[in-house]
Coordinates of C-alpha atoms in Angstrom, one line a residue:
Chain A
M1 CA 29.1 25.0 -6.6
A2 CA 31.3 25.2 -9.7
V3 CA 28.3 25.5 -12.0
E4 CA 26.9 28.6 -10.2
E5 CA 30.3 30.3 -10.5
E6 CA 30.2 29.7 -14.2
V7 CA 26.8 31.2 -14.5
F8 CA 27.9 34.3 -12.4
D9 CA 30.8 34.8 -14.8
I10 CA 28.6 34.5 -17.9
L11 CA 26.1 37.0 -16.5
R12 CA 28.9 39.5 -15.5
E13 CA 30.4 39.2 -18.9
R14 CA 27.1 39.8 -20.7
F15 CA 25.4 42.3 -18.4
G16 CA 28.2 44.0 -16.5
D17 CA 26.9 46.1 -13.6
A18 CA 23.4 44.7 -13.8
V19 CA 24.7 42.0 -11.6
V20 CA 24.8 43.7 -8.2
S21 CA 26.3 40.8 -6.2
A22 CA 26.6 37.1 -6.3
E23 CA 26.3 34.8 -3.3
A24 CA 28.1 31.5 -4.0
S25 CA 28.5 30.0 -0.6
G26 CA 25.8 28.3 1.3
A27 CA 23.1 25.8 0.3
H28 CA 21.3 28.2 -2.1
P29 CA 23.6 30.3 -4.4
Y30 CA 22.0 33.2 -6.0
A31 CA 22.8 36.3 -8.0
V32 CA 21.3 39.7 -7.2
I33 CA 20.2 41.5 -10.4
K34 CA 19.1 45.1 -10.8
A35 CA 15.3 45.3 -11.1
E36 CA 15.2 47.4 -14.2
R37 CA 17.4 44.9 -16.2
W38 CA 15.6 41.8 -15.0
P39 CA 13.4 41.0 -18.1
Q40 CA 16.5 41.1 -20.4
V41 CA 18.5 38.9 -18.0
A42 CA 15.5 36.6 -17.7
L43 CA 15.3 36.2 -21.5
F44 CA 19.0 35.5 -21.6
L45 CA 18.8 32.9 -18.8
R46 CA 16.1 31.1 -20.7
D47 CA 17.5 31.3 -24.2
D48 CA 21.3 31.2 -24.0
P49 CA 22.5 27.8 -25.1
R50 CA 24.9 27.5 -22.2
L51 CA 22.1 28.0 -19.6
L52 CA 18.6 27.2 -21.1
L53 CA 16.9 27.6 -17.7
N54 CA 13.5 26.9 -19.2
M55 CA 11.5 26.1 -16.0
L56 CA 10.6 28.6 -13.4
R57 CA 10.0 26.6 -10.2
C58 CA 9.1 29.1 -7.6
I59 CA 9.0 32.8 -6.8
S60 CA 9.5 33.4 -3.0
S61 CA 8.9 36.9 -1.8
I62 CA 10.9 38.1 1.2
D63 CA 10.4 41.1 3.5
M64 CA 13.9 42.4 4.4
I65 CA 12.5 44.9 6.9
A66 CA 15.9 45.6 8.6
E67 CA 17.3 46.9 5.2
D68 CA 14.0 48.6 4.3
K69 CA 13.6 46.4 1.2
L70 CA 11.4 43.7 -0.3
A71 CA 12.9 41.0 -2.5
C72 CA 11.8 38.2 -4.8
V73 CA 13.8 35.0 -5.2
Y74 CA 13.3 33.2 -8.5
D75 CA 14.3 29.5 -8.6
L76 CA 15.1 28.3 -12.1
M77 CA 15.8 24.9 -13.5
Y78 CA 17.0 23.4 -16.7
L79 CA 14.7 20.6 -18.0
A80 CA 16.2 19.0 -21.1
D81 CA 13.8 19.5 -24.0
D82 CA 15.6 17.4 -26.6
C83 CA 15.7 14.0 -24.9
G84 CA 12.7 12.5 -26.6
D85 CA 11.3 9.9 -24.3
E86 CA 14.7 9.1 -22.7
L87 CA 15.1 9.4 -18.9
I88 CA 16.4 12.8 -18.0
T89 CA 19.2 12.4 -15.5
E90 CA 21.0 15.7 -15.5
T91 CA 19.8 19.2 -14.6
R92 CA 21.2 22.5 -13.4
E93 CA 19.5 25.0 -11.2
F94 CA 20.1 28.7 -10.5
A95 CA 18.5 31.3 -8.4
V96 CA 18.1 35.1 -8.9
R97 CA 17.2 37.6 -6.3
I98 CA 15.7 41.0 -7.2
E99 CA 15.5 43.6 -4.5
T100 CA 13.3 46.6 -4.5
P101 CA 12.7 49.5 -2.1
R102 CA 10.0 49.0 0.5
D103 CA 8.1 52.2 0.0
D104 CA 7.7 51.8 -3.8
P105 CA 8.2 48.1 -4.6
V106 CA 8.1 47.5 -8.4
I107 CA 9.7 44.6 -10.3
P108 CA 9.2 44.1 -14.0
S109 CA 7.0 41.1 -14.8
V110 CA 8.6 38.0 -16.5
A111 CA 5.2 36.3 -17.2
H112 CA 6.0 36.6 -20.9
V113 CA 9.3 34.7 -20.4
W114 CA 8.0 31.9 -18.2
P115 CA 4.2 31.7 -18.3
A116 CA 4.5 30.0 -14.9
A117 CA 5.4 33.4 -13.4
D118 CA 1.9 34.6 -13.9
W119 CA 0.3 33.1 -10.8
H120 CA 3.5 33.2 -8.7
E121 CA 3.8 37.0 -9.3
R122 CA 0.1 37.4 -8.4
E123 CA 0.8 35.6 -5.2
A124 CA 3.8 37.7 -4.4
Y125 CA 1.7 40.9 -5.0
D126 CA -1.2 39.5 -2.9
M127 CA 1.0 38.4 0.0
M128 CA 3.9 40.9 0.0
G129 CA 2.6 43.9 -2.0
I130 CA 5.2 43.9 -4.7
H131 CA 3.9 45.3 -7.9
F132 CA 4.9 43.6 -11.2
S133 CA 4.9 46.1 -14.0
G134 CA 3.6 44.7 -17.3
H135 CA 1.8 41.8 -15.7
P136 CA -1.1 40.6 -17.9
D137 CA -3.6 40.1 -15.1
H138 CA -2.4 42.0 -12.0
R139 CA -5.0 41.0 -9.4
R140 CA -4.9 39.5 -5.9
I141 CA -5.1 35.7 -6.1
L142 CA -5.6 34.2 -2.6
C143 CA -7.1 37.0 -0.6
P144 CA -10.4 38.7 -1.6
D145 CA -10.1 41.7 -4.0
D146 CA -11.0 44.2 -1.2
W147 CA -8.6 42.9 1.4
V148 CA -6.5 45.6 3.1
G149 CA -2.8 45.2 3.5
Y150 CA -0.3 42.5 2.6
P151 CA -0.3 39.6 5.1
L152 CA 3.3 38.4 4.8
R153 CA 4.9 41.8 5.5
K154 CA 6.5 41.8 8.9
D155 CA 4.6 44.9 10.0
Y156 CA 1.2 43.6 8.9
V157 CA -1.6 44.4 11.4
F158 CA -4.2 41.7 11.6
P159 CA -7.7 43.2 10.8
L160 CA -10.2 43.2 13.6
E161 CA -13.2 43.2 11.3
Y162 CA -13.9 42.2 7.7
H163 CA -17.4 42.7 6.4
G164 CA -19.0 42.3 9.8
I165 CA -16.9 39.2 10.6
P166 CA -15.0 39.8 13.8
G167 CA -11.3 38.9 13.9
T168 CA -9.6 38.5 17.2
T169 CA -6.0 38.4 18.3
E170 CA -7.1 37.8 21.9
Y171 CA -6.1 34.2 22.1
D172 CA -2.9 34.6 20.0
L173 CA 0.3 33.9 21.9
P174 CA 2.7 36.8 21.8
N175 CA 4.9 36.5 18.8
P176 CA 8.3 35.3 20.0
R177 CA 10.0 37.4 17.4
H178 CA 9.0 40.7 18.9
Chain B
M1 CA -59.7 23.5 -32.3
A2 CA -58.4 23.1 -35.8
D3 CA -57.0 26.6 -35.8
T4 CA -54.7 26.2 -32.8
V5 CA -51.1 25.5 -33.6
V6 CA -49.1 23.8 -30.9
E7 CA -45.7 25.4 -30.8
P8 CA -42.8 23.3 -29.6
A9 CA -41.5 24.8 -26.3
I10 CA -38.1 25.5 -27.7
E11 CA -39.4 27.9 -30.4
K12 CA -41.8 29.9 -28.1
G13 CA -39.2 32.5 -27.0
L14 CA -37.6 33.1 -30.4
E15 CA -38.2 36.1 -32.7
P16 CA -40.7 35.3 -35.5
E17 CA -38.0 35.4 -38.2
R18 CA -35.6 33.3 -36.3
R19 CA -38.4 30.8 -35.6
E20 CA -38.9 30.6 -39.3
Q21 CA -35.3 29.8 -39.9
G22 CA -35.3 27.2 -37.1
D23 CA -32.3 29.0 -35.7
V24 CA -30.9 27.8 -32.4
R25 CA -28.1 30.3 -32.1
T26 CA -27.4 31.2 -28.5
E27 CA -25.9 34.0 -26.6
E28 CA -22.7 34.0 -24.6
M29 CA -23.4 33.1 -21.0
L30 CA -21.3 33.1 -17.9
V31 CA -21.6 30.0 -15.9
N32 CA -20.2 29.8 -12.4
M33 CA -18.9 26.4 -11.6
G34 CA -18.1 25.9 -7.9
P35 CA -16.9 26.7 -5.3
Q36 CA -19.2 23.9 -4.1
H37 CA -19.3 21.5 -7.0
P38 CA -18.7 17.8 -6.8
S39 CA -16.2 17.6 -9.7
T40 CA -14.0 20.5 -8.7
H41 CA -12.4 18.4 -5.9
G42 CA -12.8 21.0 -3.1
V43 CA -13.4 24.7 -3.2
L44 CA -12.3 25.6 -6.7
R45 CA -14.4 28.1 -8.5
V46 CA -14.2 28.3 -12.3
V47 CA -16.1 31.0 -14.2
L48 CA -17.0 29.6 -17.7
R49 CA -17.8 31.8 -20.6
T50 CA -19.9 29.6 -22.7
D51 CA -21.5 29.7 -26.2
G52 CA -24.0 26.9 -26.1
E53 CA -22.1 23.8 -25.3
L54 CA -18.8 25.4 -26.1
V55 CA -16.5 26.8 -23.4
L56 CA -14.8 30.0 -24.7
D57 CA -12.9 30.8 -21.6
A58 CA -12.5 29.2 -18.1
I59 CA -11.2 31.6 -15.4
P60 CA -10.2 29.9 -12.2
H61 CA -10.7 31.6 -8.9
I62 CA -8.8 30.2 -5.9
G63 CA -8.2 31.2 -2.3
Y64 CA -11.3 29.8 -0.6
L65 CA -9.1 27.6 1.7
H66 CA -6.4 30.1 2.3
R67 CA -5.1 29.9 5.8
C68 CA -1.8 31.8 5.3
A69 CA 0.2 28.8 6.4
E70 CA 3.4 30.7 5.4
K71 CA 2.7 33.4 8.0
I72 CA 2.4 30.6 10.7
G73 CA 5.7 29.3 9.6
E74 CA 7.3 32.6 10.6
S75 CA 6.2 32.3 14.2
L76 CA 6.9 28.6 15.0
P77 CA 10.1 26.6 15.3
P78 CA 10.4 24.0 12.5
Y79 CA 9.4 20.9 14.5
Q80 CA 6.2 22.7 15.5
Y81 CA 5.5 23.7 11.9
I82 CA 5.6 20.1 10.7
P83 CA 1.8 19.5 11.6
Y84 CA 0.9 22.5 9.4
T85 CA 2.6 21.0 6.4
D86 CA 0.4 17.9 6.3
R87 CA -2.7 20.1 6.3
M88 CA -1.6 21.5 3.0
D89 CA -1.8 18.5 0.8
Y90 CA -4.0 16.4 3.1
L91 CA -4.0 13.4 0.8
A92 CA -0.2 13.1 1.0
G93 CA 0.7 14.2 4.5
M94 CA 3.8 12.0 4.7
N95 CA 5.4 13.5 1.6
N96 CA 4.7 17.0 2.8
N97 CA 6.3 16.4 6.2
Q98 CA 9.2 14.8 4.5
A99 CA 9.7 17.8 2.2
F100 CA 9.8 20.4 5.0
A101 CA 12.0 18.1 7.1
I102 CA 14.5 17.8 4.3
A103 CA 14.5 21.6 3.7
V104 CA 15.3 22.3 7.4
E105 CA 17.9 19.4 7.5
R106 CA 19.7 20.9 4.4
L107 CA 19.7 24.3 6.0
C108 CA 21.1 23.1 9.3
G109 CA 23.4 20.4 7.9
I110 CA 21.7 17.5 9.8
E111 CA 22.5 13.9 8.7
V112 CA 19.6 11.6 8.8
P113 CA 20.3 8.0 9.9
P114 CA 19.9 5.3 7.2
R115 CA 17.0 3.6 9.0
A116 CA 15.1 6.8 9.2
Q117 CA 15.7 7.5 5.5
A118 CA 14.4 4.0 4.5
I119 CA 11.3 4.4 6.7
R120 CA 10.6 7.8 5.1
V121 CA 11.0 6.3 1.6
I122 CA 8.6 3.4 2.6
F123 CA 6.0 5.8 3.9
S124 CA 6.2 8.4 1.1
E125 CA 5.8 5.7 -1.5
F126 CA 2.9 4.1 0.5
N127 CA 1.3 7.5 0.7
R128 CA 1.8 8.0 -3.0
I129 CA -0.2 4.8 -3.6
A130 CA -3.0 6.0 -1.2
S131 CA -3.1 9.4 -2.9
H132 CA -3.2 7.9 -6.4
L133 CA -6.0 5.6 -5.3
V134 CA -8.1 8.7 -4.4
A135 CA -7.1 10.3 -7.7
L136 CA -8.2 7.2 -9.7
G137 CA -11.4 6.7 -7.7
T138 CA -12.6 10.3 -7.9
Y139 CA -11.7 10.6 -11.5
G140 CA -14.0 7.6 -12.2
L141 CA -16.7 9.4 -10.3
D142 CA -16.2 12.5 -12.5
M143 CA -16.6 10.3 -15.5
G144 CA -19.7 8.7 -14.2
A145 CA -18.2 5.4 -13.0
F146 CA -19.2 4.8 -9.4
T147 CA -17.9 1.3 -8.7
P148 CA -14.1 1.8 -9.1
F149 CA -14.3 4.5 -6.5
L150 CA -15.5 2.0 -3.9
Y151 CA -12.8 -0.6 -4.8
A152 CA -10.1 2.1 -4.7
F153 CA -11.2 3.3 -1.3
R154 CA -11.4 -0.3 0.0
E155 CA -7.7 -0.7 -0.6
R156 CA -6.9 2.8 0.6
E157 CA -8.6 2.1 3.9
M158 CA -6.2 -0.8 4.5
I159 CA -3.2 1.5 3.8
L160 CA -4.6 4.0 6.3
D161 CA -4.9 1.2 8.9
L162 CA -1.2 0.5 8.4
F163 CA -0.4 4.2 8.8
E164 CA -2.5 4.3 12.0
A165 CA -0.6 1.3 13.3
A166 CA 2.7 3.0 12.7
C167 CA 2.0 6.6 13.8
G168 CA -1.5 6.8 15.3
A169 CA -3.0 9.1 12.7
R170 CA -5.0 8.4 9.5
L171 CA -4.6 11.6 7.5
T172 CA -2.4 14.2 9.3
Y173 CA 0.6 12.1 10.3
S174 CA 3.5 14.4 11.3
Y175 CA 5.4 11.2 11.3
P176 CA 8.5 12.2 9.3
T177 CA 10.0 15.1 11.2
V178 CA 13.2 17.1 11.3
G179 CA 16.1 14.7 11.8
G180 CA 14.3 11.4 11.1
V181 CA 11.0 9.9 12.0
R182 CA 9.1 10.3 15.2
S183 CA 8.9 6.7 16.3
D184 CA 10.1 3.3 15.2
L185 CA 7.9 0.8 13.4
P186 CA 5.8 -1.4 15.7
D187 CA 6.5 -5.2 15.9
G188 CA 5.2 -7.1 12.9
W189 CA 4.5 -4.0 10.8
V190 CA 6.9 -5.0 8.0
E191 CA 5.3 -8.4 7.6
R192 CA 1.8 -6.8 7.6
C193 CA 3.0 -4.4 5.0
L194 CA 4.5 -7.1 2.7
E195 CA 1.2 -9.1 3.1
F196 CA -0.7 -6.0 2.0
L197 CA 1.5 -5.5 -1.1
E198 CA 1.0 -9.1 -2.0
Y199 CA -2.8 -8.6 -1.8
F200 CA -2.7 -5.2 -3.5
E201 CA -0.6 -5.8 -6.6
P202 CA -3.2 -8.0 -8.5
K203 CA -5.9 -5.4 -7.6
I204 CA -4.3 -3.0 -10.1
D205 CA -5.4 -5.4 -12.9
D206 CA -8.9 -5.1 -11.5
Y207 CA -8.8 -1.3 -11.7
N208 CA -7.5 -1.6 -15.3
N209 CA -10.3 -3.9 -16.3
L210 CA -13.0 -1.9 -14.5
L211 CA -11.9 1.6 -15.5
S212 CA -8.6 2.2 -17.4
F213 CA -9.4 0.1 -20.5
N214 CA -13.2 0.5 -20.2
H215 CA -14.4 1.5 -23.6
I216 CA -16.7 4.3 -22.4
F217 CA -14.0 5.7 -20.1
V218 CA -11.4 5.7 -22.8
K219 CA -13.7 7.4 -25.3
R220 CA -14.5 10.0 -22.6
A221 CA -11.0 10.8 -21.5
S222 CA -8.9 10.3 -24.7
N223 CA -7.8 13.3 -26.8
V224 CA -9.4 15.7 -24.3
G225 CA -7.4 18.6 -22.7
V226 CA -4.2 17.8 -24.5
I227 CA -1.1 19.5 -23.0
S228 CA 2.0 19.7 -25.3
R229 CA 5.5 19.1 -23.9
E230 CA 6.5 22.7 -24.5
D231 CA 3.4 24.1 -22.6
A232 CA 3.9 21.7 -19.8
I233 CA 7.5 22.9 -19.2
A234 CA 6.7 26.6 -19.8
F235 CA 3.9 26.6 -17.2
G236 CA 6.0 24.8 -14.7
L237 CA 3.9 21.6 -14.5
T238 CA 5.4 18.8 -12.6
G239 CA 4.6 15.2 -11.5
P240 CA 2.3 12.9 -13.3
I241 CA 0.9 15.7 -15.5
L242 CA 4.4 16.5 -16.9
R243 CA 5.2 12.9 -17.4
A244 CA 1.9 12.3 -19.2
S245 CA 3.0 14.9 -21.7
G246 CA 5.9 12.7 -22.6
V247 CA 8.7 14.1 -20.5
R248 CA 10.6 11.3 -18.6
W249 CA 11.5 13.5 -15.6
D250 CA 11.4 12.5 -12.0
L251 CA 13.1 14.3 -9.2
R252 CA 13.7 11.0 -7.4
K253 CA 16.0 10.1 -10.3
V254 CA 17.5 13.6 -11.1
Q255 CA 18.2 14.8 -7.6
P256 CA 17.8 11.8 -5.3
Y257 CA 17.0 12.6 -1.7
D258 CA 16.6 10.3 1.3
G259 CA 18.6 7.5 -0.5
Y260 CA 16.3 7.1 -3.6
E261 CA 19.4 6.4 -5.7
K262 CA 19.6 3.0 -4.0
Y263 CA 16.3 1.7 -5.4
D264 CA 15.6 0.4 -8.8
F265 CA 12.5 1.7 -10.5
D266 CA 11.2 3.1 -13.8
V267 CA 9.6 6.4 -14.6
P268 CA 6.4 5.8 -16.7
I269 CA 5.3 8.5 -19.2
G270 CA 2.3 9.0 -21.4
E271 CA 2.3 6.9 -24.6
P272 CA 0.4 7.5 -27.9
G273 CA -2.5 5.2 -28.7
G274 CA -1.6 1.8 -30.1
V275 CA 1.8 1.5 -28.3
G276 CA 1.8 -1.4 -25.8
D277 CA -1.5 -1.6 -24.0
T278 CA -2.5 2.0 -24.8
P279 CA -5.9 2.0 -26.4
R280 CA -6.4 3.5 -29.8
G281 CA -7.4 7.2 -29.9
V282 CA -5.3 8.2 -27.0
V283 CA -2.9 11.1 -27.5
V284 CA 0.3 12.0 -25.5
G285 CA -0.7 14.6 -22.9
D286 CA -4.4 13.9 -22.8
C287 CA -6.7 13.2 -19.8
W288 CA -6.4 9.4 -20.2
N289 CA -2.6 9.5 -20.1
R290 CA -2.6 11.7 -17.0
Y291 CA -4.9 9.1 -15.4
F292 CA -2.9 6.1 -16.5
V293 CA 0.5 7.4 -15.6
R294 CA -0.8 7.3 -12.0
V295 CA -1.7 3.7 -12.3
L296 CA 1.8 2.9 -13.6
E297 CA 3.4 4.9 -10.8
M298 CA 1.6 2.8 -8.2
I299 CA 3.3 -0.3 -9.6
Q300 CA 6.7 1.4 -9.4
S301 CA 5.9 2.5 -5.8
I302 CA 5.3 -1.2 -4.9
R303 CA 8.7 -2.0 -6.4
I304 CA 10.4 0.6 -4.3
M305 CA 8.6 -0.4 -1.1
R306 CA 9.5 -4.1 -1.6
Q307 CA 13.2 -3.2 -2.0
A308 CA 13.2 -0.8 1.0
L309 CA 11.3 -3.3 3.2
A310 CA 13.7 -6.1 2.3
E311 CA 16.8 -4.1 3.1
L312 CA 15.6 -2.1 6.1
P313 CA 18.8 -1.2 8.0
D314 CA 19.0 -1.2 11.8
G315 CA 20.0 1.7 13.9
D316 CA 18.7 5.1 15.0
I317 CA 15.6 6.7 13.8
M318 CA 16.5 10.2 14.8
A319 CA 19.6 12.3 14.2
K320 CA 21.5 13.6 17.2
K321 CA 21.4 17.2 18.2
V322 CA 18.0 18.2 16.9
K323 CA 16.7 19.5 20.2
N324 CA 16.8 23.3 20.6
L325 CA 17.7 23.7 17.0
K326 CA 19.0 27.1 15.9
L327 CA 18.6 27.9 12.2
P328 CA 21.8 29.3 10.8
V329 CA 21.9 32.5 8.8
G330 CA 21.2 31.4 5.2
E331 CA 18.5 30.1 2.9
V332 CA 17.6 26.9 1.2
Y333 CA 15.2 25.8 -1.5
V334 CA 14.4 22.1 -1.7
E335 CA 11.9 20.2 -3.9
V336 CA 10.7 16.7 -3.5
E337 CA 8.6 14.5 -5.7
N338 CA 5.1 14.5 -4.2
P339 CA 2.2 12.4 -5.7
R340 CA 1.0 15.6 -7.5
G341 CA 4.4 17.0 -8.5
Q342 CA 7.3 18.8 -7.1
L343 CA 6.6 20.3 -3.7
G344 CA 9.1 23.0 -2.8
F345 CA 10.0 24.7 0.5
Y346 CA 12.0 27.8 0.7
V347 CA 13.3 28.4 4.2
L348 CA 15.2 31.5 5.3
G349 CA 17.1 31.3 8.6
D350 CA 18.4 34.3 10.6
G351 CA 20.2 32.7 13.5
S352 CA 17.3 32.2 15.8
A353 CA 15.1 29.1 16.4
I354 CA 12.3 30.4 14.2
P355 CA 12.6 30.8 10.4
A356 CA 12.4 34.4 9.0
R357 CA 10.4 33.1 6.0
V358 CA 8.8 29.9 4.9
K359 CA 7.5 29.6 1.4
A360 CA 5.7 26.5 0.1
R361 CA 5.5 25.9 -3.6
G362 CA 2.5 23.7 -4.0
P363 CA 2.5 21.5 -7.1
S364 CA -1.2 21.8 -7.5
F365 CA -0.9 25.6 -7.5
C366 CA 1.4 25.5 -10.5
N367 CA -0.5 22.7 -12.2
L368 CA -3.8 24.6 -11.9
S369 CA -2.4 27.7 -13.5
I370 CA -2.5 26.1 -17.0
I371 CA -6.3 25.4 -16.7
R372 CA -7.3 28.7 -18.5
H373 CA -5.0 27.6 -21.4
V374 CA -6.3 24.1 -21.7
A375 CA -10.0 24.5 -20.9
R376 CA -10.5 26.8 -23.9
D377 CA -12.7 25.9 -26.9
V378 CA -13.7 22.6 -25.3
L379 CA -17.2 21.2 -24.7
L380 CA -18.8 22.0 -21.4
A381 CA -18.9 18.3 -20.5
D382 CA -15.1 18.1 -20.9
V383 CA -14.4 20.7 -18.3
P384 CA -14.9 18.3 -15.3
A385 CA -12.8 15.7 -17.2
I386 CA -9.9 18.1 -17.5
I387 CA -10.1 19.5 -14.0
G388 CA -10.4 16.0 -12.6
S389 CA -7.4 14.7 -14.5
F390 CA -5.2 17.4 -12.8
D391 CA -6.0 15.8 -9.4
V392 CA -5.8 19.1 -7.5
V393 CA -5.9 19.3 -3.7
M394 CA -7.2 22.8 -2.8
G395 CA -5.6 22.7 0.6
E396 CA -2.3 22.9 -1.2
V397 CA -3.3 25.4 -3.9
D398 CA -4.5 27.9 -1.3
R399 CA -2.2 26.9 1.7

């Protein structure tokens, strides 16, 4: 976990209070960054010679309904770019979490930093209803364009009808979480 | 009779002055390719903006196979969610089961016994061969070569028979599960498997003679849809597509899981034309290299399987204390090397038996996102060649 501690220190030194908190214990260390500073931090994470996290692996959206927040977890990785055709044996990874209020969820887009973010952000918008300001192509990606609601929110109500197609919850087992 | 002039059909509709010039300029046209199209490998729809034979823009539309598998993951305990994971990438069920199992094991701190690890490695490499055989066969079909498809499926059928002997299923296995594998290998399975590898290895030369080095195929696939190293990394491409662009990167080497560090194998990458066996005209990162990296990976998979089968340890196949599993408060993100790239699972536990969030990062989803960038200013006939070389499985793109 020493590597993550170093990244936390670098970020705190450079961005100060933009780093809300840092979670170093556990299997998945991450730093919580303020949403409005995220594009600057993202550029720094990608371009700083000590970090060079040039690959965005995944954006996982989370519904933190108990705290009335939505969040996105960005999993980043360093993939050596100067190795020629040698086998790459070392890497470093880092995760960033951006939290946003549930009633007005907006996170600045980082599609210009990592082009891979384009589809991941569209998926997070489609499934969780988080808006990504400045996204080049802000549309739903998996659901149809006229779909109502965001399926992965915890309070999502399954539609009983879509364009004349009946949907039923009749056979569904009661959700053990409720 | 002598006064009638027979007009060629093509000039009938043109304006008089354009007819004079013999102009065949065309208008831009939107062509809808898919969702039901033989060379989109499932229900992918691509809207092509064309100018004659030239494709100006290709906009992919996905979601036709969306089942919201991530929502299902929030209402089931992990061992019940395992069968849903092999329905994502249905050509590589073993690898998908393994990926989710590893994610839950890391979160709960479960140690998998060595025998179970070795069995998982054998099956994930075996499934990689089966999956790559489909990729090679169907890519031949896209390029108009029917015969290699039949040979590839003949061998794949034998692999599926061996899977059936071990776990009873041919496509949706649910065999690797949280804590190990579901059942031990049946008697004589190891010998049958070694016998198959003995039979299969020379067949790769047959595929090479039939398809890989076939002059027509090489002409058709080389220098088409070239992806540079920088683009591949920026768009988050992984697996054979990243390696075909010249990056020698493999998660099994960088972050070994399930004991991959014990096995000796190489990581093949795309080579420029003229190096080694590579035919002239081939460029690093083109469709031919994406195809051929898969052929080379099958050889490496055979190597890994031989080592694992020779040193198969005895012992348990299941970890202790995986019944009534409670997920601790915490989260984990794990990626494994699937036949198509890095399959990731993000699992968020909240202290109950059911995860609060399961997120799957499908490699095909990320790989497909570059299609608009690559299939631009190419010929219409090259679009199936490019899409086919990505070897997408829509079940995993849409989840």
